[in-house]
XYZ file of C-alpha atoms in Angstrom:
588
model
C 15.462 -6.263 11.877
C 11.940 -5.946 10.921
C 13.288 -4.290 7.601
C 15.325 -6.715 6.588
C 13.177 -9.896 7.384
C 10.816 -7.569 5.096
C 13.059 -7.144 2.483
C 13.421 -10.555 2.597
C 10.040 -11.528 2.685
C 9.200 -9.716 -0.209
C 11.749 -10.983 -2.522
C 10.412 -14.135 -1.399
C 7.042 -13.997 -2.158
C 5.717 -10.621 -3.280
C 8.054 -10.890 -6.684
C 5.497 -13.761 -8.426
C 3.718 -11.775 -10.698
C -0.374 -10.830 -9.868
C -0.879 -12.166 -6.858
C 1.435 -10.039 -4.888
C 3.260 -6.725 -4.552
C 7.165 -5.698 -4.719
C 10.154 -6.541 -5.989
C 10.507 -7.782 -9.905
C 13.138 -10.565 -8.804
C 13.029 -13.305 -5.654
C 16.162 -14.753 -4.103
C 16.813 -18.137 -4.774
C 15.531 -19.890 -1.786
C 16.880 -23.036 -0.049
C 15.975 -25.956 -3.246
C 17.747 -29.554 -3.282
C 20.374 -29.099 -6.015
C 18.490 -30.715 -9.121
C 19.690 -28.765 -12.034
C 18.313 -25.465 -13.522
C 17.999 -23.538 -16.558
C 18.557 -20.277 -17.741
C 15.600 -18.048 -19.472
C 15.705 -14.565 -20.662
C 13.902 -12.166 -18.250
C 11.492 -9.986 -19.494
C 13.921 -7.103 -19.605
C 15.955 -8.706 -21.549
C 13.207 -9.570 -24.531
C 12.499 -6.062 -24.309
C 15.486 -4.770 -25.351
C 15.957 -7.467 -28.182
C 12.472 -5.985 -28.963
C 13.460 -2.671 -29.037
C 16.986 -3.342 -30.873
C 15.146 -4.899 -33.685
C 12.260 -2.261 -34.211
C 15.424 0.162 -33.469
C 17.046 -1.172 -36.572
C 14.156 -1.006 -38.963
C 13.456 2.559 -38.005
C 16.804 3.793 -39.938
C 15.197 3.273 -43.024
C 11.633 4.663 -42.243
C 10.034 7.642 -43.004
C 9.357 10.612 -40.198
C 5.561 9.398 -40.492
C 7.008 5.651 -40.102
C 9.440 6.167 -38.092
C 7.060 7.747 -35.064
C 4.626 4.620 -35.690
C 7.129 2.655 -35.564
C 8.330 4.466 -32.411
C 5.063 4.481 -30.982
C 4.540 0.705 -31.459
C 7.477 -0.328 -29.469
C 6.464 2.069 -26.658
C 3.572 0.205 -26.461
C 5.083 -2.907 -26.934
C 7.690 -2.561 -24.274
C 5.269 -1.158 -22.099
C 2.996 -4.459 -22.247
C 5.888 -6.867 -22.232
C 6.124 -5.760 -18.505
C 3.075 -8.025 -17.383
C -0.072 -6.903 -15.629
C 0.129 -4.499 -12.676
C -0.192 -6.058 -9.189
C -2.511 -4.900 -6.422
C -2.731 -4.578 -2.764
C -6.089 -4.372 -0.665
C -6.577 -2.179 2.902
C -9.705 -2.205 4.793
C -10.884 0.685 7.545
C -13.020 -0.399 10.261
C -14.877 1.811 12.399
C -17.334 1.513 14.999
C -19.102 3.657 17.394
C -20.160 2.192 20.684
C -23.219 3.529 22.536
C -22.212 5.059 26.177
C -25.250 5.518 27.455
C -25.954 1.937 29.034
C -29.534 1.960 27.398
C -28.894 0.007 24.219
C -27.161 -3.321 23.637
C -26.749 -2.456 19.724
C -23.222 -0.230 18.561
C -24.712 2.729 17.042
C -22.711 2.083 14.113
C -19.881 0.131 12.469
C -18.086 0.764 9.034
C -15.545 -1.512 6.909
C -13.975 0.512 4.012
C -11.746 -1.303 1.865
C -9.280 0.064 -0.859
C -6.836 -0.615 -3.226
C -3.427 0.453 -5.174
C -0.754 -0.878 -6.907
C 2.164 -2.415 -5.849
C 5.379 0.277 -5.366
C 6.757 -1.802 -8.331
C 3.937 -1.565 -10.859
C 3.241 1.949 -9.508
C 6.899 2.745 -10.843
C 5.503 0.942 -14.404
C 2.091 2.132 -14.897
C 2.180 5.840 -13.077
C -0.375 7.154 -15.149
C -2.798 4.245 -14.046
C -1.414 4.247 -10.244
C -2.684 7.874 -10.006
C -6.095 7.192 -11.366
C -6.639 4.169 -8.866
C -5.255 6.266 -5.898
C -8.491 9.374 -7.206
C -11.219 6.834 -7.909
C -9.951 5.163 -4.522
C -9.885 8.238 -2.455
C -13.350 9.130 -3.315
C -14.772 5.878 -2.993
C -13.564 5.737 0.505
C -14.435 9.596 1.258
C -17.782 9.438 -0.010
C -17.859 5.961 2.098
C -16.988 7.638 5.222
C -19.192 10.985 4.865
C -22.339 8.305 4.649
C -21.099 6.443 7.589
C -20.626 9.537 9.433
C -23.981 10.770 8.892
C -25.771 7.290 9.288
C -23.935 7.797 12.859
C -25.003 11.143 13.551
C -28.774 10.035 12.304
C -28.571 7.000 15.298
C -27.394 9.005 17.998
C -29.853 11.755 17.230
C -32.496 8.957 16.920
C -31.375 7.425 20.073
C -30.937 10.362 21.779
C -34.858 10.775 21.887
C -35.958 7.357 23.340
C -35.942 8.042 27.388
C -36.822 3.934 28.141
C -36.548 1.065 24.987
C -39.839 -0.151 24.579
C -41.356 -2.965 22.208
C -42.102 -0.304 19.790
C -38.989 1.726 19.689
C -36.962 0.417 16.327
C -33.456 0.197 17.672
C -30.346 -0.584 14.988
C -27.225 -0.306 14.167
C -26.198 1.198 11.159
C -23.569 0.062 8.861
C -21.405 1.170 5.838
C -19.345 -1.286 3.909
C -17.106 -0.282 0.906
C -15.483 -3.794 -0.711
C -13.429 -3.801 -3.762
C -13.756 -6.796 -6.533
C -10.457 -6.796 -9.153
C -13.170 -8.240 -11.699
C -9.849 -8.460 -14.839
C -6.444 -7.764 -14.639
C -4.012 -8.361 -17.209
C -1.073 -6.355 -19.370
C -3.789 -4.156 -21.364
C -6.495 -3.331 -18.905
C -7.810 -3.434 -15.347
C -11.555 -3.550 -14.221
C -12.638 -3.105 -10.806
C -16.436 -3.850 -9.200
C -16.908 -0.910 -6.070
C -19.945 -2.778 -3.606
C -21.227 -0.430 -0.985
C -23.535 -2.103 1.625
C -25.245 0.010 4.242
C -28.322 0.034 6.020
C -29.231 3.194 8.365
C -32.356 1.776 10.129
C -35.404 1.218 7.454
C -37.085 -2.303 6.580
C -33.424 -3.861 5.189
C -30.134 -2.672 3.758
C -29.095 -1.420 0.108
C -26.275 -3.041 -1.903
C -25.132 -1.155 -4.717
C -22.159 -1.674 -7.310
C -20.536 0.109 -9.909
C -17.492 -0.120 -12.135
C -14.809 1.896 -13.485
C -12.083 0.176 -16.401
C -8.393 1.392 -16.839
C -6.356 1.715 -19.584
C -2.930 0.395 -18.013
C -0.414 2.181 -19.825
C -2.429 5.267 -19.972
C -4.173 5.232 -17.077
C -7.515 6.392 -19.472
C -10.681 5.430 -18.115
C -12.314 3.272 -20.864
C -15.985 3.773 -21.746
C -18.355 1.161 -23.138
C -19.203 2.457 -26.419
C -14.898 1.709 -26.952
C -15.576 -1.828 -26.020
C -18.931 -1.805 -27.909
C -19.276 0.317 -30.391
C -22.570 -0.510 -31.837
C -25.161 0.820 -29.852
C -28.327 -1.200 -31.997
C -26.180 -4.554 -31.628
C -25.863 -3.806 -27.692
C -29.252 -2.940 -27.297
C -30.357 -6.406 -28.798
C -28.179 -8.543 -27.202
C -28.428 -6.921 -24.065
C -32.098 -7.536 -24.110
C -31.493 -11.027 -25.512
C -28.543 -12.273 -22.719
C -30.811 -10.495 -19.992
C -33.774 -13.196 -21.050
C -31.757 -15.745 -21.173
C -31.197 -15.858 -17.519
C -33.872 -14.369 -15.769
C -38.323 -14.674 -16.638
C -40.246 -11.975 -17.218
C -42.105 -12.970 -13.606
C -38.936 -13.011 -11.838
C -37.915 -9.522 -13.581
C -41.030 -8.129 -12.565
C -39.851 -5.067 -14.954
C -41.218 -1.969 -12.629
C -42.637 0.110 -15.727
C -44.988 -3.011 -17.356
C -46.165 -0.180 -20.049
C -42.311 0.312 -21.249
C -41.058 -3.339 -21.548
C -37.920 -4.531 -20.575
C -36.701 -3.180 -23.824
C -38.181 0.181 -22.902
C -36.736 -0.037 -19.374
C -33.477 -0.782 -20.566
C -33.627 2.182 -22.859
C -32.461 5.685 -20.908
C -29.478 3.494 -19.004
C -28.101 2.737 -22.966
C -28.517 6.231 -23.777
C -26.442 7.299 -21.117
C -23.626 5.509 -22.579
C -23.806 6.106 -26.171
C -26.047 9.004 -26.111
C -25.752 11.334 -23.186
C -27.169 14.013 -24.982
C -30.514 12.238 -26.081
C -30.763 10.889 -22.207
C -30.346 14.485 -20.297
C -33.576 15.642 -22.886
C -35.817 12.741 -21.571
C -38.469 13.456 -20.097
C -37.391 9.882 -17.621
C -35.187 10.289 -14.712
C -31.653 10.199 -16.040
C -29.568 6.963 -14.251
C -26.528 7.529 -13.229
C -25.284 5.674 -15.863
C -24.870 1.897 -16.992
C -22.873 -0.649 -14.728
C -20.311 -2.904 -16.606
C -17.189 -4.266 -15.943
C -14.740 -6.251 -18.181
C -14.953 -10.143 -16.783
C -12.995 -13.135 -17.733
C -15.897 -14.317 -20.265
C -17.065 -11.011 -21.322
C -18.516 -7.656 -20.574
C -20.428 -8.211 -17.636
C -23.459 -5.770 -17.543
C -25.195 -5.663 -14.451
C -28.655 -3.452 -12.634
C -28.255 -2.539 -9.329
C -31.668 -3.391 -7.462
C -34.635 -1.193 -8.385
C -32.729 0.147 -11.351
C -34.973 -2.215 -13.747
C -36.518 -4.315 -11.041
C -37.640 -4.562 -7.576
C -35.525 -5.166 -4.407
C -36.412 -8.549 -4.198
C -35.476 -9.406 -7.864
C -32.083 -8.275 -6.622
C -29.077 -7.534 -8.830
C -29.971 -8.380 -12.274
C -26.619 -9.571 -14.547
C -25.977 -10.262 -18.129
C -22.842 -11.212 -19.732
C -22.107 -10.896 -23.383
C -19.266 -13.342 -24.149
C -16.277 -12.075 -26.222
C -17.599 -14.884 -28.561
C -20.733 -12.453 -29.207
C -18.897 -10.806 -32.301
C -19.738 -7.283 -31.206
C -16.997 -6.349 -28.892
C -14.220 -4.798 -30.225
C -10.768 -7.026 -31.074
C -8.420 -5.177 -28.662
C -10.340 -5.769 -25.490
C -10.831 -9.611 -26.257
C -7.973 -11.480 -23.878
C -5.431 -13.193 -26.460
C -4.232 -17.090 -25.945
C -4.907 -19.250 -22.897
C -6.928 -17.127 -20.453
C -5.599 -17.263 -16.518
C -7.641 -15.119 -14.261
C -8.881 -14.765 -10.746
C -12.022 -12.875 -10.471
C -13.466 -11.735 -6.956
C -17.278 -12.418 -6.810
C -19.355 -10.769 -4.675
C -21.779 -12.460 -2.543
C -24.747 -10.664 -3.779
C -24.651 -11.307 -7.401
C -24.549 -14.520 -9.508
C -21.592 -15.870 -11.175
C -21.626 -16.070 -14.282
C -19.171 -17.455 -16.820
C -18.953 -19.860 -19.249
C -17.887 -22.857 -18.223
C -17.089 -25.313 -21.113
C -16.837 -22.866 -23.267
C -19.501 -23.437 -25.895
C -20.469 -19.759 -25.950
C -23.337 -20.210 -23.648
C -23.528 -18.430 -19.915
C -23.875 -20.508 -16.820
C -25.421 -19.019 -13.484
C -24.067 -20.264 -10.228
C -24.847 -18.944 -6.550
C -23.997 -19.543 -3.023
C -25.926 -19.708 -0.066
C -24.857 -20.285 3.492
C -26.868 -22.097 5.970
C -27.113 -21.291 9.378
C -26.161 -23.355 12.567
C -29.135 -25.029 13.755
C -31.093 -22.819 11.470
C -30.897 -20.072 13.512
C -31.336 -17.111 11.148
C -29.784 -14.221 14.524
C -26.452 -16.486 14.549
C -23.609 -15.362 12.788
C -22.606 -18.986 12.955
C -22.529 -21.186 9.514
C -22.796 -24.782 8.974
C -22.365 -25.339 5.126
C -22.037 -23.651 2.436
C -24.137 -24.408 -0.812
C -23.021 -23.958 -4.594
C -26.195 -24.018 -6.953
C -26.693 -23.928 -10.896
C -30.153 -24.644 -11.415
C -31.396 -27.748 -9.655
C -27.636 -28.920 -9.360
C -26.123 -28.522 -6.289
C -22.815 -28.929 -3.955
C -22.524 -28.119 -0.351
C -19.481 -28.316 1.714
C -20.028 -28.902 5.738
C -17.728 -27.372 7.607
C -18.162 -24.045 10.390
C -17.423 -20.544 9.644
C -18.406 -17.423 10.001
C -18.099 -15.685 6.904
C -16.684 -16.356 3.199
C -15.124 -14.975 0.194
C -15.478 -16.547 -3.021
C -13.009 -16.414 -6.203
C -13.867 -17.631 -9.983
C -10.359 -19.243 -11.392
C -10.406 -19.317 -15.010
C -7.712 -21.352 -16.670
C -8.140 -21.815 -20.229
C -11.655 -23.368 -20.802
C -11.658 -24.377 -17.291
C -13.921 -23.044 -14.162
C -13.543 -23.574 -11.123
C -14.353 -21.414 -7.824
C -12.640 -20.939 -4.754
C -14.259 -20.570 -1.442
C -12.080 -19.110 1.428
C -14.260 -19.967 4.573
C -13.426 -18.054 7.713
C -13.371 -20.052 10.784
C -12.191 -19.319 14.511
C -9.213 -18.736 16.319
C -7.876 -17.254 12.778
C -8.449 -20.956 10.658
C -9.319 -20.566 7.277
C -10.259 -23.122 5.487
C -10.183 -23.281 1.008
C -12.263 -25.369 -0.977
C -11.904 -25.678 -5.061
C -15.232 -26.859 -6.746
C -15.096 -27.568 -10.374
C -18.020 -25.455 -12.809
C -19.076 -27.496 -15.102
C -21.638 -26.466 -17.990
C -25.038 -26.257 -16.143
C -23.719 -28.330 -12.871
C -21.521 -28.138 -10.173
C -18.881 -30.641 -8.648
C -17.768 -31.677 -6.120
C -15.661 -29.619 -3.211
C -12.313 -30.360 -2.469
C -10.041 -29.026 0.602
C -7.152 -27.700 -0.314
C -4.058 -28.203 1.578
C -2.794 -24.455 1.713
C -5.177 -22.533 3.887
C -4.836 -18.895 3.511
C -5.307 -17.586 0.025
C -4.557 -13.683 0.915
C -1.545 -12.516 3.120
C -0.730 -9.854 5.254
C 1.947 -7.362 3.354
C 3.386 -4.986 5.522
C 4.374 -1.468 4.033
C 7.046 0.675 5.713
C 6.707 3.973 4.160
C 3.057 3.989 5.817
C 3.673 1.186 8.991
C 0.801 -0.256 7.712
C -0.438 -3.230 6.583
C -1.683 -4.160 3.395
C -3.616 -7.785 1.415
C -2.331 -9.517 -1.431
C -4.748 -9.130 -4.654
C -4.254 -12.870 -6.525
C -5.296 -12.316 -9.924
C -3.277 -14.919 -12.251
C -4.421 -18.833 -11.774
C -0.871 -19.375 -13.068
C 1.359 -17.131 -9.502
C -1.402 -17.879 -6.920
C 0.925 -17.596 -3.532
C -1.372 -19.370 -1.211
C -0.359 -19.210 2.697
C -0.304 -22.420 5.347
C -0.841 -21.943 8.810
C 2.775 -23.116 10.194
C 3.632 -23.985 13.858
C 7.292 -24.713 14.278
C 9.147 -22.696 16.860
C 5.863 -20.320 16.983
C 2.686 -19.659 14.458
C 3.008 -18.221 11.090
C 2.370 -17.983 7.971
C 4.166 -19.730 5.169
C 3.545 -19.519 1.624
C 4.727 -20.906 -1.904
C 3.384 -20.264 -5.010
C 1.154 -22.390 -6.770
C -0.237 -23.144 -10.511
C -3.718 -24.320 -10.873
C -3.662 -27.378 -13.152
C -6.528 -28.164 -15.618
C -8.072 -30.760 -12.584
C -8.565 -28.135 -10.473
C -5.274 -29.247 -8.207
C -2.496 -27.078 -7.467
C 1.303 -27.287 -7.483
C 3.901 -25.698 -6.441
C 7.709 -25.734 -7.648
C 8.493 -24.389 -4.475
C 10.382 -26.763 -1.783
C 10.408 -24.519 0.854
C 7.638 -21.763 2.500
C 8.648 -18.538 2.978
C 7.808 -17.519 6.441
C 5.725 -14.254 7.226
C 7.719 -13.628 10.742
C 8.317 -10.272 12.414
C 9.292 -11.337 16.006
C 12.485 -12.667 16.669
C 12.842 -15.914 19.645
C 15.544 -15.552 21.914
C 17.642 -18.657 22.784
C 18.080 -19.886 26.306
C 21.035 -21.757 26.029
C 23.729 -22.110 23.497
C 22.469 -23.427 20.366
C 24.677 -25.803 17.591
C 23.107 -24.461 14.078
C 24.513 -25.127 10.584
C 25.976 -22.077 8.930
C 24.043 -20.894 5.563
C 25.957 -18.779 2.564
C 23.751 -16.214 0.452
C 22.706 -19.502 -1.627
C 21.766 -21.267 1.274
C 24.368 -23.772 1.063
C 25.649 -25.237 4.304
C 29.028 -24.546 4.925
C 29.880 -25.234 8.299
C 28.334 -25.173 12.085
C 28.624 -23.407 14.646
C 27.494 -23.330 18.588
C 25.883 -20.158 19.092
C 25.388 -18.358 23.085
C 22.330 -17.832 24.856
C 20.646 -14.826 24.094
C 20.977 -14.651 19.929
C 18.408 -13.535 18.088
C 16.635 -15.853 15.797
C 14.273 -14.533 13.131
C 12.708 -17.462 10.967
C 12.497 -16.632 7.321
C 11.765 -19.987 5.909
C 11.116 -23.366 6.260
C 10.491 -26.925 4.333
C 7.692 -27.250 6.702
C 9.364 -30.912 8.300
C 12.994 -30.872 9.264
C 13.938 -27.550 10.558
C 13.643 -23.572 9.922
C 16.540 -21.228 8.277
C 16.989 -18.064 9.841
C 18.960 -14.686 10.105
C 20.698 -13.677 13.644
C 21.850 -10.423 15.185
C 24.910 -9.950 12.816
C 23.133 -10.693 9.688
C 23.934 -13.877 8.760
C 21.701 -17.213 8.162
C 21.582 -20.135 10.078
C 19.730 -23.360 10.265
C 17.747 -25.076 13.039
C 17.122 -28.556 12.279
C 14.879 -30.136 14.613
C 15.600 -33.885 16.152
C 12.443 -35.477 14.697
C 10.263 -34.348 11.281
C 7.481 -32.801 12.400
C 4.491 -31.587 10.664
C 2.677 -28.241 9.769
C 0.802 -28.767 13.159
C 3.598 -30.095 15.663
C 4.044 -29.491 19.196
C 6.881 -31.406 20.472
C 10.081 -29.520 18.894
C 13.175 -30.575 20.056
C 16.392 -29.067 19.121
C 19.823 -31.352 20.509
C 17.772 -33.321 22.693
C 16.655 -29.741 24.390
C 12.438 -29.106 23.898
C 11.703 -25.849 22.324
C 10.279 -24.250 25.520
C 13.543 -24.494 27.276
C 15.309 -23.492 24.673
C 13.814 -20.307 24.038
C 12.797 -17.377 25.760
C 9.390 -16.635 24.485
C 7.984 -18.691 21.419
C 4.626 -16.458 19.423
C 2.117 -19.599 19.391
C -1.234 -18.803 18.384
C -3.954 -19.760 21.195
């Protein structure tokens, strides 16, 4: 059962492009009969594509014919969309069993990604690159949380009584993963690692890698950039633009910021020149390809002190120094993970000029130990927003449609609530929040080869599949996909939610249900006996729930009253739900 309702599921929702994995077609789901029309799939245009350039390459040269031939590889290759994404965090945590300590003497989150079985099958060459940058990010994660662990116990280990002056801690390792652009020619992900292991604070550090999608090449950023004189200058330029020479507080005063800047350039376009320094070689220059531009960022004490934090700089495509082929063609549609720790920045009316936004979350009742949140504060300069609601933690998103900003805040409340708020971005202000009526922006995708589950990676403003929190004949999740419009709303062609359901409810008593075909057309009802199997696969969300029983086929449920999202008193031919079934999976 649980196969098929995933089979099901995924054709459902995991078949809309970016923001999930699976299958390249959905079933048609449940829709009021109001006319449709026929396009040509993807597929289809491809082999038109290839039937033409097919036909042209009869009368080419050998040399013309293999450009030719190479052209419509690539061309086919890109008309198959952008490759799709799924997210899986590792938690660990090591409990002290001594009784002495209060504190865990560690925890760890380690998140990672890959593609989609689907774009996997597309883009091999880039699904094997992800799954070797992945696998070492998350082994080099876990051989630093392992020895922050073993540091804590050994450090513990020599403190007979706590006392005032004994420093007791827990350490921490967390690996997160920030799709930064996604699209049919390349891929650009952010790696943050966050750990402390018991000094004065922690250390947040990112870095960057950028894929070739159809070959899988990592791309370096002397391709995007060729001219290293023209980087160096606007670099130093977009870098001033944003921050003060106070607040840079460049560490080496004699060197300048242009100076400073210097041996983390050469490692980029001159490795050779930057092992011969006599300075201590970086590691090598963070960038990542955004939705604006090149985003070039310095991790904290790379250029400036800790409390300067990470310093960012984005050079727009508009700049006139990045290469043609990595500058996104037509209307731009992109979601962008932000991390917490760095500004956003993007240009928000697009007149070529960067705009720097943050978010800050205020404590309950100002108490800086609580884990507890009150609001949640978007700033650009002396402009500000703040939503007011509780939560414990947050994720934030930058949607860019076309021109237009906006970012999305997924607040995490309690008893699993989540709440998402849009704010617009406007050029050098913020305004105001609005609550959106879908709830959950990422969704649990279960994977049977590894009986594991897996997030959904939105990345396309145009196939966001947002969840709601349903509870009608138990609580799940059910999602549609959405389009964000220029206002910052978002609509959905869908008319009914796909339900994320695993558990079947057993009936009670015999139950009358309407008889679905493969279309889910009604065509006839039927009284079926106590003890069939119901598993919900979707719903409208009002009148009733469609689902499959023991022997395969789909039924309805239609409820005595419309109810909403939130309803409690279900009744089903004058019977209430909790008589009717044997156990219903109600959250709380």
């Amino acid at each position: 059962m649980k196969k098929k309702l995933l089979a099901l599921f995924m054709g459902i929702t995991l078949a809309v492009g970016t923001a999930a994995c699976g299958n390249s077609s959905a079933p048609q789901s449940a829709q009021p009969d109001s006319g449709s029309q026929d396009t040509a799939s993807p597929a289809t245009e491809a082999e038109s594509e290839g039937s033409a350039a097919a036909s042209s390459d009869e009368a080419a040269t050998d040399a013309e014919k293999e450009n030719a031939d190479a052209k419509k590889s690539g061309d086919q290759a890109s008309a198959t969309g952008a490759p799709e994404f799924l997210s899986r965090s590792s938690y660990y945590n090591e409990i002290d069993e001594s009784g002495k300590f209060d504190q865990n003497i560690s925890s760890g989150n380690i998140e990672t990604l890959k593609l989609t079985d689907d774009s996997a099958a597309r883009y091999p060459e880039l699904a094997k690159a992800i799954e070797e940058y992945m696998a070492a990010r998350e082994g080099n994660a876990k051989s630093e949380y392992d020895q922050y662990t073993s540091d804590n116990k050994e450090y513990r280990a020599t403190i007979d009584k706590p006392g005032e002056n004994d420093h007791i801690y827990e350490a921490y390792v967390n690996e997160d993963q920030f799709l930064r652009r996604v699209d049919d020619k390349y891929v650009s992900i952010m790696s943050g690692n966050d750990s402390y292991s018991g000094g004065a604070h922690g250390y947040t550090a990112y870095s960057s890698v950028t894929y070739d999608i159809n070959t899988g090449k990592e791309i370096a950023l002397k391709d995007v950039i060729p001219d290293e004189e023209k980087f160096k200058t606007t670099l130093e330029e977009k870098i001033l633009e944003l921050y003060s020479v106070d607040e840079l507080m460049i560490m080496d005063e004699s060197a300048g910021l242009a100076g400073t800047l210097l041996p983390f350039i050469q490692t980029e376009y001159e490795p050779d020149a930057a092992a011969s320094s006599d300075q201590d070689v970086p590691a090598h220059l963070n960038w990542s390809l955004d939705p604006d531009g090149v985003l070039v960022y310095f991790n904290a004490y790379d250029i400036a002190p800790y409390s300067t934090g990470t310093v960012t700089a984005l050079i727009p495509y508009s700049s006139g120094i990045i290469a043609d082929e990595f500058i996104p063609e037509g209307e731009i549609s992109y979601v962008c993970e932000a991390p917490r720790a760095m500004y956003i920045l993007t240009d928000a009316d697009g007149d070529g000029k960067t705009d720097k936004y943050d978010t800050f979350a205020n404590h309950y009742n100002n108490d800086y130990t609580s884990t507890d949140y009150e609001s949640l504060e978007i700033v650009c300069g002396d402009n500000k927003s703040k939503i007011e609601d509780t939560f414990f933690g947050y994720t934030q998103y930058l949607l860019c449609k076309g021109e237009k900003r906006f970012l999305l805040l997924c607040l995490d409340s309690y008893n699993d609530y989540t709440y998402l708020y849009d704010v617009p971005l406007l050029a050098g202000s913020v305004g105001e929040s609005t609550l959106l009526t879908p709830d959950i922006f990422t969704f649990a995708v279960y994977d049977d080869k590894e009986d594991a589950y897996y997030s959904s990676c939105p990345t396309d403003t145009s196939k966001l599949v947002l969840g709601t929190r349903l509870n009608l004949l138990s609580t799940y999740t059910g999602l549609k996909t959405y389009s964000l419009e220029d206002d910052g709303t978002i609509t959905t062609q869908d008319g009914y939610f796909a339900a994320d359901v695993h558990n079947p409810i057993t009936s009670l008593k015999p139950i009358k249900c309407e008889i679905l075909d493969d279309s889910f057309n009604v065509t006839g009802e039927e009284t079926l006996p106590e003890g069939t199997n119901f598993t919900i696969f979707q719903t409208d969300g009002t009148t009733g729930v469609d689902c499959t029983i023991d022997d395969g086929r789909k039924v309805r449920l239609t409820f005595d009253e419309p109810q909403t999202p939130d309803s409690s008193g279900i009744k089903i031919g004058g019977v209430d739900q909790f008589d009717l079934f044997k156990e219903l999976y109600y959250a709380g």
